[in-house]
mmCIF file of C-alpha atoms and ligand atoms in Angstrom:
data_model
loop_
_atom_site.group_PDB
_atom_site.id
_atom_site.type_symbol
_atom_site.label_atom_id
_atom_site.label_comp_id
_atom_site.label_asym_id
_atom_site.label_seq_id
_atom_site.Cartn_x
_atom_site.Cartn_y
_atom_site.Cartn_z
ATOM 1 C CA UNK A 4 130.394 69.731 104.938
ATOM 2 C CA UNK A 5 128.063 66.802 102.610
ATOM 3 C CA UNK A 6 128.646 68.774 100.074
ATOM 4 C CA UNK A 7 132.438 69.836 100.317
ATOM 5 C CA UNK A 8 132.833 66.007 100.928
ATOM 6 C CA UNK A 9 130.664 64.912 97.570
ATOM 7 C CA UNK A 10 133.016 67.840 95.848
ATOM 8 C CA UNK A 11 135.779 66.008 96.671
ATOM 9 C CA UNK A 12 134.670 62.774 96.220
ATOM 10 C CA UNK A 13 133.480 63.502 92.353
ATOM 11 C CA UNK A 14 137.071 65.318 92.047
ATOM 12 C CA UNK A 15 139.694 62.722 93.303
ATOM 13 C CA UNK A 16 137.187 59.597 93.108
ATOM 14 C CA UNK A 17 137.876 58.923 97.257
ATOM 15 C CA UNK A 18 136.354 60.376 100.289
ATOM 16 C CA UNK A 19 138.583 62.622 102.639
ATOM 17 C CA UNK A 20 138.117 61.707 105.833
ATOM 18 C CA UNK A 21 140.357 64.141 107.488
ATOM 19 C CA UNK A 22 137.801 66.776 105.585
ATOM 20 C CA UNK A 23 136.858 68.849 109.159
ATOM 21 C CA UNK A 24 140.558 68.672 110.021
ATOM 22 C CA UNK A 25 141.703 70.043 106.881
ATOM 23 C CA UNK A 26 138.849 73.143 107.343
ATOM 24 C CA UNK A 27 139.743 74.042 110.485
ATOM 25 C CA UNK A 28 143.799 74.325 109.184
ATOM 26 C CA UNK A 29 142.719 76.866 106.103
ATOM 27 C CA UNK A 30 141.725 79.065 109.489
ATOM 28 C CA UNK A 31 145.680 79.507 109.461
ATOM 29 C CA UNK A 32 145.895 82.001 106.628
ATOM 30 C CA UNK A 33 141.773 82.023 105.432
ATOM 31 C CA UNK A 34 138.314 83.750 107.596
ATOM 32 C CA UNK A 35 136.425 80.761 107.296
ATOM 33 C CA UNK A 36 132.471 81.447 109.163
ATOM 34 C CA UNK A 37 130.348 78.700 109.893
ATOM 35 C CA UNK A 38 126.484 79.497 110.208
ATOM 36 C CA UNK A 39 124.531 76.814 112.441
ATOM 37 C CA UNK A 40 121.904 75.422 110.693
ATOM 38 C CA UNK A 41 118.835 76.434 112.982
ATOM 39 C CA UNK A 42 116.661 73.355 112.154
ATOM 40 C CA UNK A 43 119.765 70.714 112.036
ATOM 41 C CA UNK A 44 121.838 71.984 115.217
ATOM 42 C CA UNK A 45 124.521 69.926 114.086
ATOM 43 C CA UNK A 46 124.645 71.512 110.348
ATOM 44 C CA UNK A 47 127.292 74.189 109.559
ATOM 45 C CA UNK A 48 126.961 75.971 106.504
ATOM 46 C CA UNK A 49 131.179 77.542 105.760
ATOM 47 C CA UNK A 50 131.690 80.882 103.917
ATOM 48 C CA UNK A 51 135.001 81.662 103.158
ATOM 49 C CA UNK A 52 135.418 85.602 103.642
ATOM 50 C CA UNK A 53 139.395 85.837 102.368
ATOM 51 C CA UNK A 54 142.532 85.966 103.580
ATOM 52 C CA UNK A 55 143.130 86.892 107.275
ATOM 53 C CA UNK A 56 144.606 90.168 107.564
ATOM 54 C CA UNK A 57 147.466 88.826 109.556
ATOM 55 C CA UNK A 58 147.743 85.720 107.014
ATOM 56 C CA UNK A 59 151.487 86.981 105.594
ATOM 57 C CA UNK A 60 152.418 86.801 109.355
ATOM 58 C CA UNK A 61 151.123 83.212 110.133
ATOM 59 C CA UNK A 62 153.679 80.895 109.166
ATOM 60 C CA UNK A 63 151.499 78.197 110.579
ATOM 61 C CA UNK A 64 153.761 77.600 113.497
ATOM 62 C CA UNK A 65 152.685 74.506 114.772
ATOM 63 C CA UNK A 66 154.922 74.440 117.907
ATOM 64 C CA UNK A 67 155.027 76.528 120.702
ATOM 65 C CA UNK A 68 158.531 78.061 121.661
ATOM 66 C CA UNK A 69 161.019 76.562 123.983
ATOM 67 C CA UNK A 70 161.057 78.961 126.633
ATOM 68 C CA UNK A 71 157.147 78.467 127.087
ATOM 69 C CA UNK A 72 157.152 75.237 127.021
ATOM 70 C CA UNK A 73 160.073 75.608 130.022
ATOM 71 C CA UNK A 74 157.612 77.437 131.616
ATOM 72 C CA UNK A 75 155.286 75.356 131.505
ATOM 73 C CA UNK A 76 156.815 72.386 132.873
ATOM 74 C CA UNK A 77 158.090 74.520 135.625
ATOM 75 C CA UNK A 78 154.722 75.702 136.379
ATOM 76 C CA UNK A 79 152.769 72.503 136.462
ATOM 77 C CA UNK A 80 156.234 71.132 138.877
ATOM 78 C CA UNK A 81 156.855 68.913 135.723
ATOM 79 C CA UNK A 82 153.243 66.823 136.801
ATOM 80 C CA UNK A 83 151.143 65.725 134.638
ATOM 81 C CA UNK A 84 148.060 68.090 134.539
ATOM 82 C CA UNK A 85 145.676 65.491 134.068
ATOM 83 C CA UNK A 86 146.758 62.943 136.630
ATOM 84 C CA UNK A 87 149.498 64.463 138.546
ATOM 85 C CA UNK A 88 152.231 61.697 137.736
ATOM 86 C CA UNK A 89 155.782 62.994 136.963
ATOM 87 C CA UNK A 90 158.787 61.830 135.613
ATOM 88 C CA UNK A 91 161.037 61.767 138.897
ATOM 89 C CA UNK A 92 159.035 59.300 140.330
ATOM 90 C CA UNK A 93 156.130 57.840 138.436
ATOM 91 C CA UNK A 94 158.666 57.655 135.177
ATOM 92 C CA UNK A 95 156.087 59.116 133.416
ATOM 93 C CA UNK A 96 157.055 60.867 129.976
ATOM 94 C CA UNK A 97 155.619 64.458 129.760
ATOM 95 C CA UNK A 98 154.396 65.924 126.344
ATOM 96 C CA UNK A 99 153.708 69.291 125.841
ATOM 97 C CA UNK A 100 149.776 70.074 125.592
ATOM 98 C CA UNK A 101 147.540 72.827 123.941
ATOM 99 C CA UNK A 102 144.731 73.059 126.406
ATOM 100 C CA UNK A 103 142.818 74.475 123.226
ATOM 101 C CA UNK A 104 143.832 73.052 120.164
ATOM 102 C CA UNK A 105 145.536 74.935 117.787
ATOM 103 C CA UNK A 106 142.363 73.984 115.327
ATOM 104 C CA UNK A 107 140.166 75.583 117.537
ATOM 105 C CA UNK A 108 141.806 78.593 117.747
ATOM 106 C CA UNK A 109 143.832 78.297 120.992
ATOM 107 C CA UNK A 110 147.061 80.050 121.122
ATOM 108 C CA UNK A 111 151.224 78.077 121.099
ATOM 109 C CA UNK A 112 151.658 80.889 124.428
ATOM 110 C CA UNK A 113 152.030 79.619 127.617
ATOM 111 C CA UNK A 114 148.646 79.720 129.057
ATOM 112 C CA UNK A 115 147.337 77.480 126.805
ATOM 113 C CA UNK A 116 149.812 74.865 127.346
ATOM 114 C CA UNK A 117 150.281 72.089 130.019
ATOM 115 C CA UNK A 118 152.096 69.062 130.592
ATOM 116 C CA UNK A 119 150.636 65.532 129.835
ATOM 117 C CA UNK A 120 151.660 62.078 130.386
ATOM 118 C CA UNK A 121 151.581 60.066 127.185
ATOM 119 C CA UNK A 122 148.460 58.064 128.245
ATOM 120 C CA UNK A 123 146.830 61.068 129.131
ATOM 121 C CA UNK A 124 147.870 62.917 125.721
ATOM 122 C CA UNK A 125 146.324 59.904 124.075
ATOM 123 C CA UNK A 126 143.492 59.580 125.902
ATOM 124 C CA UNK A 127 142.578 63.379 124.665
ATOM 125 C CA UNK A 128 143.504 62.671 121.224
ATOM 126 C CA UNK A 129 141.366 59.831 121.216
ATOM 127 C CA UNK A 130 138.075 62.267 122.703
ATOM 128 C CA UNK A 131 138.767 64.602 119.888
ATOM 129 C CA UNK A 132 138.881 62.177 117.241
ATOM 130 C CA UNK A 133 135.754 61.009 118.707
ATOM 131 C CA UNK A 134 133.965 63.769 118.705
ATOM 132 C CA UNK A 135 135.746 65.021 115.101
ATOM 133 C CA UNK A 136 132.318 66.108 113.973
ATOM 134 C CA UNK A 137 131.251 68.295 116.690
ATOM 135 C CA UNK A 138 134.467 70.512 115.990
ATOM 136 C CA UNK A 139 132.130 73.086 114.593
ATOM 137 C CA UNK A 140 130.396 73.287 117.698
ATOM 138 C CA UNK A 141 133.448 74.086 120.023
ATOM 139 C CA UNK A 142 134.587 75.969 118.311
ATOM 140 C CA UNK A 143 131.377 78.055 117.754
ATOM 141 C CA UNK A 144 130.767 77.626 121.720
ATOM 142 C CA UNK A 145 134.687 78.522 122.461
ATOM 143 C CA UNK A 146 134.227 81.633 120.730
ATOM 144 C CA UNK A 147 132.015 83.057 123.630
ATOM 145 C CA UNK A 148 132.199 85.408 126.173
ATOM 146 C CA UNK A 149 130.853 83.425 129.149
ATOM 147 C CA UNK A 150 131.648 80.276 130.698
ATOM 148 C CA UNK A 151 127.990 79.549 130.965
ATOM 149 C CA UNK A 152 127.126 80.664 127.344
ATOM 150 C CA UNK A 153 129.995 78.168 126.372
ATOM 151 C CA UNK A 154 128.987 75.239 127.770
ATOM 152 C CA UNK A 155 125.376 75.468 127.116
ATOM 153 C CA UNK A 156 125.760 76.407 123.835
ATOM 154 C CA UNK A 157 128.133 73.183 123.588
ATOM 155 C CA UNK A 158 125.565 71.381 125.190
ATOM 156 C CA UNK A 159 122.710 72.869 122.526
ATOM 157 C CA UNK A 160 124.771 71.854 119.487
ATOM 158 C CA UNK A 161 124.667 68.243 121.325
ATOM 159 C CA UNK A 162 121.451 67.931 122.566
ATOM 160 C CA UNK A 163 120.171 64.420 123.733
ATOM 161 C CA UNK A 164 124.075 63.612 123.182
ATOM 162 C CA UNK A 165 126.159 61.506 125.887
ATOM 163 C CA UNK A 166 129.139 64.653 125.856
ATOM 164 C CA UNK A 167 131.915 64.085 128.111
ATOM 165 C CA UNK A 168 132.949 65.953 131.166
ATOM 166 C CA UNK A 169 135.878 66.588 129.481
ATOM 167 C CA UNK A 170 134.740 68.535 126.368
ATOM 168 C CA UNK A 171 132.786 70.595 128.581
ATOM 169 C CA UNK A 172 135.537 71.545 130.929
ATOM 170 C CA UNK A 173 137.641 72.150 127.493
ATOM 171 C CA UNK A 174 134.925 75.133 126.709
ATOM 172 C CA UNK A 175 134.221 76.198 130.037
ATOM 173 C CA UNK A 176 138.013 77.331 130.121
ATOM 174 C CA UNK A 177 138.431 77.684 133.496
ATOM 175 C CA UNK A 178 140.777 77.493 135.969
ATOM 176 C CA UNK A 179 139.217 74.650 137.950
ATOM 177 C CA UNK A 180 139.108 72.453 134.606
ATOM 178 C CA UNK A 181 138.158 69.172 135.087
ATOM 179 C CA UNK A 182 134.994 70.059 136.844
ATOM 180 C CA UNK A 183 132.181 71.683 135.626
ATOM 181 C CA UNK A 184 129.731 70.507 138.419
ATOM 182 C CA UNK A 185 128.717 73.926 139.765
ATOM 183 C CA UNK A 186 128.342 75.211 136.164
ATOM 184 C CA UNK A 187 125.900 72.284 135.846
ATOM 185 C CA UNK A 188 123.975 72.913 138.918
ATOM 186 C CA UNK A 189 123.783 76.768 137.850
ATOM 187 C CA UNK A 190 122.033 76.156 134.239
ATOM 188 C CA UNK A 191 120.003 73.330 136.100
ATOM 189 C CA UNK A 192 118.460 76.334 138.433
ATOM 190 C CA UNK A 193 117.410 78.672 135.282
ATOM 191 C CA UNK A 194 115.466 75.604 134.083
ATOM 192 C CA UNK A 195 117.944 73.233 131.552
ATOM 193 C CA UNK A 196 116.999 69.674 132.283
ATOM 194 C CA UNK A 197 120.782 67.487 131.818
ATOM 195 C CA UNK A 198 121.326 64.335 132.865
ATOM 196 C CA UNK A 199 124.737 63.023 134.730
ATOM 197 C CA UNK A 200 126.178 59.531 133.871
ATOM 198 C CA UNK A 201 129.168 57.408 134.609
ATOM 199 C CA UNK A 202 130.817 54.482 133.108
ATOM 200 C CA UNK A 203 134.054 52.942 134.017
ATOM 201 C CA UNK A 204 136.353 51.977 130.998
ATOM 202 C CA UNK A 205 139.516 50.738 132.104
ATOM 203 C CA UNK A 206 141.184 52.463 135.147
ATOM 204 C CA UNK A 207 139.369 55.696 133.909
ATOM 205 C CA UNK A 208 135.851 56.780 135.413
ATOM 206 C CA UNK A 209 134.405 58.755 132.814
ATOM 207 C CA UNK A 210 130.957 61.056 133.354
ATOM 208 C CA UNK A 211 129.181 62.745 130.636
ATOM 209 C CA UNK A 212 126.136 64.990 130.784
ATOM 210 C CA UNK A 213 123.754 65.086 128.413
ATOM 211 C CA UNK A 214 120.883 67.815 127.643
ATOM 212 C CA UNK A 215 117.577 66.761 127.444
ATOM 213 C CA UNK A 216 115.718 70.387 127.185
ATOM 214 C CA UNK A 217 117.016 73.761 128.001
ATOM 215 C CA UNK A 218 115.470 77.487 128.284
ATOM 216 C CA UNK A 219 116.489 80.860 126.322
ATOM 217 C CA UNK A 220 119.260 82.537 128.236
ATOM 218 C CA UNK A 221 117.853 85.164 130.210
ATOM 219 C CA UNK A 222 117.667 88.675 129.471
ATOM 220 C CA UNK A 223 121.167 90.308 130.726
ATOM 221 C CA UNK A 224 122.693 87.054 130.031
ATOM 222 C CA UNK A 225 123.084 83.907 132.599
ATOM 223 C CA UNK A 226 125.845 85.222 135.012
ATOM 224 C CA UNK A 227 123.680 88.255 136.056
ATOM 225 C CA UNK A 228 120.715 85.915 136.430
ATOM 226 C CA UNK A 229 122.903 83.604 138.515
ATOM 227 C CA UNK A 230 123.791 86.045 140.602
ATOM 228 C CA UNK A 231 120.609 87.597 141.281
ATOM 229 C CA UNK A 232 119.185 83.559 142.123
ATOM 230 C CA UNK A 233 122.499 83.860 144.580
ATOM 231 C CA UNK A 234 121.906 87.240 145.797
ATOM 232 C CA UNK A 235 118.437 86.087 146.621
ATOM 233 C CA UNK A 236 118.786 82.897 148.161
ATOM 234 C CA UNK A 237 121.207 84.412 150.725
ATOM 235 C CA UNK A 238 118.750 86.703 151.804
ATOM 236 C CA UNK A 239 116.185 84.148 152.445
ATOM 237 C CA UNK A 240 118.720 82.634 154.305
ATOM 238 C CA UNK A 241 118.960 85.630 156.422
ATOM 239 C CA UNK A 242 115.609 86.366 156.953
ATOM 240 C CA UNK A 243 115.169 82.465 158.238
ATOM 241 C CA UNK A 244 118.242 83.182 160.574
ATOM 242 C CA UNK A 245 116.580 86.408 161.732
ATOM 243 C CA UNK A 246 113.219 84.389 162.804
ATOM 244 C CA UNK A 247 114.585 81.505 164.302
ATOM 245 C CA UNK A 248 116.801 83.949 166.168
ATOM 246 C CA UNK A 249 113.746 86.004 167.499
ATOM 247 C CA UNK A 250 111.696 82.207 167.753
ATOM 248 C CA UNK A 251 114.022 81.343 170.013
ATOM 249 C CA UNK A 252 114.392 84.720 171.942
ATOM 250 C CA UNK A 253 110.568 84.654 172.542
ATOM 251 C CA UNK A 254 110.884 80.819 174.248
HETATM 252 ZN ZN1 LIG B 3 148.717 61.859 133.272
#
């Protein structure tokens, strides 16, 4: 990206500061691959592979269809997903949301969209803009198969990095979004060391984690290794049930 930006700078004599925006919109109608940098985690090297296959069919439709987002509204009970508010009685205006954004690859269909308040549509504006050089690493980290695997690659890119709660509920992708605690405490018990914060700004309370070390995923990946730690556990559990049962049979 230092260099596409010098590029450009020596070409039109100004910097481009919408540069990473710009990248991820060629994705439209070009494969674009970014290769992590393995010494600078935050380091992208882009290849452009061609046109997508599909490119003469991508118009670059920017807006999802009426019907889904009628669906959408009707599915959330025109509330705010974020906060719950709604129009009826908190007079709340509702805007149309890609969960994912369409930069990152997420889809106009209807399960990628939600209603949003304005202040909460701005509010996530504002923690993408923020965090407009890390787009790399979502998406790189949205691209995978796991919900673990997504946020702690996420949280790998970052390391040592304040990240929000928020981002990582955006790549865990699941359907209790908004909290990734048990995540958290499940790559906490194969060894990752992140710390929890919180800071109030406003009439938001906003937590971030941040990783401080971390160890190779496990062979068979971190789900199976999870559930083996759970499948264990419970057992011990058991067998402690089983003892004090015959303790107390024996008194
Ligand atoms: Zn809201």
């Amino acid at each position: 990206m230092g260099e596409i930006r010098g590029r450009v700078r020596s070409l039109s004599g100004k910097s481009n500061l919408q540069l990473d925006r710009r990248l991820r919109s060629l994705r439209t109608f070009f494969l674009v691959s970014a290769v992590r940098d393995p010494d600078h985690r935050q380091r992208f090297t882009y290849v452009l592979r061609g046109w997508r296959p599909d490119a003469d069919q991508r118009t670059a439709r920017r807006a999802p269809r009426a019907s889904d987002r009628a669906l959408t509204l009707h599915t959330y009970g025109y509330r705010c997903a974020a906060c719950g508010r709604t129009p009826k009685d908190d007079h709340v205006k509702l805007v149309i949301d890609h969960k994912i954004p369409l930069e990152l690859g997420g889809s106009n269909e209807a399960d990628n969209l939600q209603p949003l308040c304005e202040e909460d549509n701005h509010a996530k504006q504002a923690l993408f803009s923020d965090h407009e050089e890390n787009a790399e690493a979502l998406r790189v980290s949205l691209s995978l198969p796991d919900a673990h695997l997504r946020i702690g690659e996420l949280l790998k890119a970052l390391e040592g990095i304040e990240v929000p709660k928020e981002l990582i509920a955006l790549v865990a992708r699941e359907e209790n979004h908004g909290d990734p605690t048990k995540r958290m405490r499940e790559l906490r018990a194969l060894g990752w060391k992140i710390k929890n914060s919180r800071r109030k700004e406003g009439r938001r309370s906003l937590s971030f984690y941040r990783l401080d070390s971390w160890e190779p995923w496990p062979p068979g990946g971190p789900k199976a290794a999870i559930a083996r730690m759970e499948h264990a556990r419970k057992q011990a559990r058991r067998l402690e049930a089983q003892t004090t049962d015959a303790q107390e049979r024996e008194t």
